[in-house]
mmCIF file of N, CA and C in Angstrom:
data_model
loop_
_atom_site.group_PDB
_atom_site.id
_atom_site.type_symbol
_atom_site.label_atom_id
_atom_site.label_comp_id
_atom_site.label_asym_id
_atom_site.label_seq_id
_atom_site.Cartn_x
_atom_site.Cartn_y
_atom_site.Cartn_z
ATOM 1 N N UNK M 1 103.015 -14.660 -37.016
ATOM 2 C CA UNK M 1 104.200 -14.516 -36.155
ATOM 3 C C UNK M 1 103.964 -13.372 -35.173
ATOM 4 N N UNK M 2 103.833 -13.692 -33.905
ATOM 5 C CA UNK M 2 103.546 -12.649 -32.905
ATOM 6 C C UNK M 2 104.718 -11.688 -32.745
ATOM 7 N N UNK M 3 104.397 -10.446 -32.396
ATOM 8 C CA UNK M 3 105.449 -9.447 -32.224
ATOM 9 C C UNK M 3 106.280 -9.792 -30.999
ATOM 10 N N UNK M 4 105.591 -10.147 -29.901
ATOM 11 C CA UNK M 4 106.309 -10.502 -28.664
ATOM 12 C C UNK M 4 106.412 -12.014 -28.593
ATOM 13 N N UNK M 5 107.466 -12.532 -29.200
ATOM 14 C CA UNK M 5 107.656 -13.979 -29.188
ATOM 15 C C UNK M 5 108.310 -14.387 -27.863
ATOM 16 N N UNK M 6 107.664 -15.289 -27.109
ATOM 17 C CA UNK M 6 108.189 -15.647 -25.772
ATOM 18 C C UNK M 6 109.563 -16.301 -25.836
ATOM 19 N N UNK M 7 109.822 -17.085 -26.899
ATOM 20 C CA UNK M 7 111.101 -17.782 -27.002
ATOM 21 C C UNK M 7 111.640 -17.662 -28.417
ATOM 22 N N UNK M 8 112.419 -16.620 -28.698
ATOM 23 C CA UNK M 8 112.946 -16.435 -30.057
ATOM 24 C C UNK M 8 113.926 -17.537 -30.418
ATOM 25 N N UNK M 9 114.000 -17.909 -31.708
ATOM 26 C CA UNK M 9 114.891 -18.996 -32.139
ATOM 27 C C UNK M 9 116.351 -18.679 -31.836
ATOM 28 N N UNK M 10 116.784 -17.453 -32.148
ATOM 29 C CA UNK M 10 118.149 -17.063 -31.793
ATOM 30 C C UNK M 10 118.044 -15.909 -30.805
ATOM 31 N N UNK M 11 119.130 -15.579 -30.116
ATOM 32 C CA UNK M 11 119.063 -14.576 -29.058
ATOM 33 C C UNK M 11 118.924 -13.160 -29.593
ATOM 34 N N UNK M 12 118.317 -12.990 -30.769
ATOM 35 C CA UNK M 12 118.241 -11.661 -31.374
ATOM 36 C C UNK M 12 117.316 -10.744 -30.574
ATOM 37 N N UNK M 13 116.178 -11.310 -30.102
ATOM 38 C CA UNK M 13 115.225 -10.499 -29.336
ATOM 39 C C UNK M 13 115.859 -10.014 -28.039
ATOM 40 N N UNK M 14 116.548 -10.908 -27.340
ATOM 41 C CA UNK M 14 117.193 -10.526 -26.079
ATOM 42 C C UNK M 14 118.276 -9.480 -26.336
ATOM 43 N N UNK M 15 119.030 -9.657 -27.415
ATOM 44 C CA UNK M 15 120.076 -8.691 -27.767
ATOM 45 C C UNK M 15 119.440 -7.330 -28.059
ATOM 46 N N UNK M 16 118.310 -7.349 -28.775
ATOM 47 C CA UNK M 16 117.616 -6.104 -29.102
ATOM 48 C C UNK M 16 117.136 -5.415 -27.828
ATOM 49 N N UNK M 17 116.628 -6.193 -26.880
ATOM 50 C CA UNK M 17 116.162 -5.616 -25.611
ATOM 51 C C UNK M 17 117.328 -5.011 -24.842
ATOM 52 N N UNK M 18 118.462 -5.717 -24.783
ATOM 53 C CA UNK M 18 119.633 -5.205 -24.058
ATOM 54 C C UNK M 18 120.145 -3.922 -24.698
ATOM 55 N N UNK M 19 120.247 -3.914 -26.035
ATOM 56 C CA UNK M 19 120.723 -2.710 -26.732
ATOM 57 C C UNK M 19 119.748 -1.560 -26.526
ATOM 58 N N UNK M 20 118.453 -1.853 -26.551
ATOM 59 C CA UNK M 20 117.443 -0.825 -26.329
ATOM 60 C C UNK M 20 117.541 -0.256 -24.926
ATOM 61 N N UNK M 21 117.779 -1.118 -23.938
ATOM 62 C CA UNK M 21 117.904 -0.648 -22.557
ATOM 63 C C UNK M 21 119.139 0.240 -22.409
ATOM 64 N N UNK M 22 120.250 -0.176 -23.015
ATOM 65 C CA UNK M 22 121.476 0.631 -22.937
ATOM 66 C C UNK M 22 121.262 1.995 -23.588
ATOM 67 N N UNK M 23 120.599 2.004 -24.753
ATOM 68 C CA UNK M 23 120.332 3.261 -25.455
ATOM 69 C C UNK M 23 119.408 4.140 -24.620
ATOM 70 N N UNK M 24 118.379 3.527 -24.017
ATOM 71 C CA UNK M 24 117.446 4.283 -23.186
ATOM 72 C C UNK M 24 118.134 4.901 -21.985
ATOM 73 N N UNK M 25 119.010 4.131 -21.330
ATOM 74 C CA UNK M 25 119.740 4.655 -20.169
ATOM 75 C C UNK M 25 120.647 5.807 -20.594
ATOM 76 N N UNK M 26 121.292 5.656 -21.752
ATOM 77 C CA UNK M 26 122.158 6.730 -22.259
ATOM 78 C C UNK M 26 121.358 8.003 -22.506
ATOM 79 N N UNK M 27 120.173 7.871 -23.089
ATOM 80 C CA UNK M 27 119.320 9.039 -23.362
ATOM 81 C C UNK M 27 118.886 9.686 -22.051
ATOM 82 N N UNK M 28 118.506 8.883 -21.067
ATOM 83 C CA UNK M 28 118.083 9.430 -19.773
ATOM 84 C C UNK M 28 119.226 10.188 -19.119
ATOM 85 N N UNK M 29 120.427 9.632 -19.143
ATOM 86 C CA UNK M 29 121.585 10.301 -18.544
ATOM 87 C C UNK M 29 121.878 11.604 -19.299
ATOM 88 N N UNK M 30 121.777 11.568 -20.626
ATOM 89 C CA UNK M 30 122.024 12.777 -21.412
ATOM 90 C C UNK M 30 120.997 13.852 -21.084
ATOM 91 N N UNK M 31 119.743 13.488 -20.969
ATOM 92 C CA UNK M 31 118.694 14.456 -20.633
ATOM 93 C C UNK M 31 118.930 15.010 -19.237
ATOM 94 N N UNK M 32 119.284 14.154 -18.282
ATOM 95 C CA UNK M 32 119.536 14.612 -16.917
ATOM 96 C C UNK M 32 120.718 15.589 -16.899
ATOM 97 N N UNK M 33 121.776 15.273 -17.631
ATOM 98 C CA UNK M 33 122.941 16.170 -17.680
ATOM 99 C C UNK M 33 122.559 17.499 -18.306
ATOM 100 N N UNK M 34 121.710 17.473 -19.328
ATOM 101 C CA UNK M 34 121.276 18.708 -19.981
ATOM 102 C C UNK M 34 120.468 19.562 -19.007
ATOM 103 N N UNK M 35 119.608 18.930 -18.226
ATOM 104 C CA UNK M 35 118.767 19.687 -17.274
ATOM 105 C C UNK M 35 119.621 20.229 -16.138
ATOM 106 N N UNK M 36 120.577 19.434 -15.648
ATOM 107 C CA UNK M 36 121.379 19.859 -14.492
ATOM 108 C C UNK M 36 122.402 20.918 -14.905
ATOM 109 N N UNK M 37 122.893 20.840 -16.143
ATOM 110 C CA UNK M 37 123.916 21.781 -16.589
ATOM 111 C C UNK M 37 123.373 23.224 -16.565
ATOM 112 N N UNK M 38 124.190 24.167 -16.171
ATOM 113 C CA UNK M 38 123.749 25.566 -16.092
ATOM 114 C C UNK M 38 123.528 26.172 -17.482
#
């Protein structure tokens, strides 16, 4: 079973990617706010 399955049986892979992207964006915004904050 390949790690990067091109067509997952259920939308779990796509959901995981979306949640990962949201989490990543949140972390980037948090880091940016920490750097910009005095």
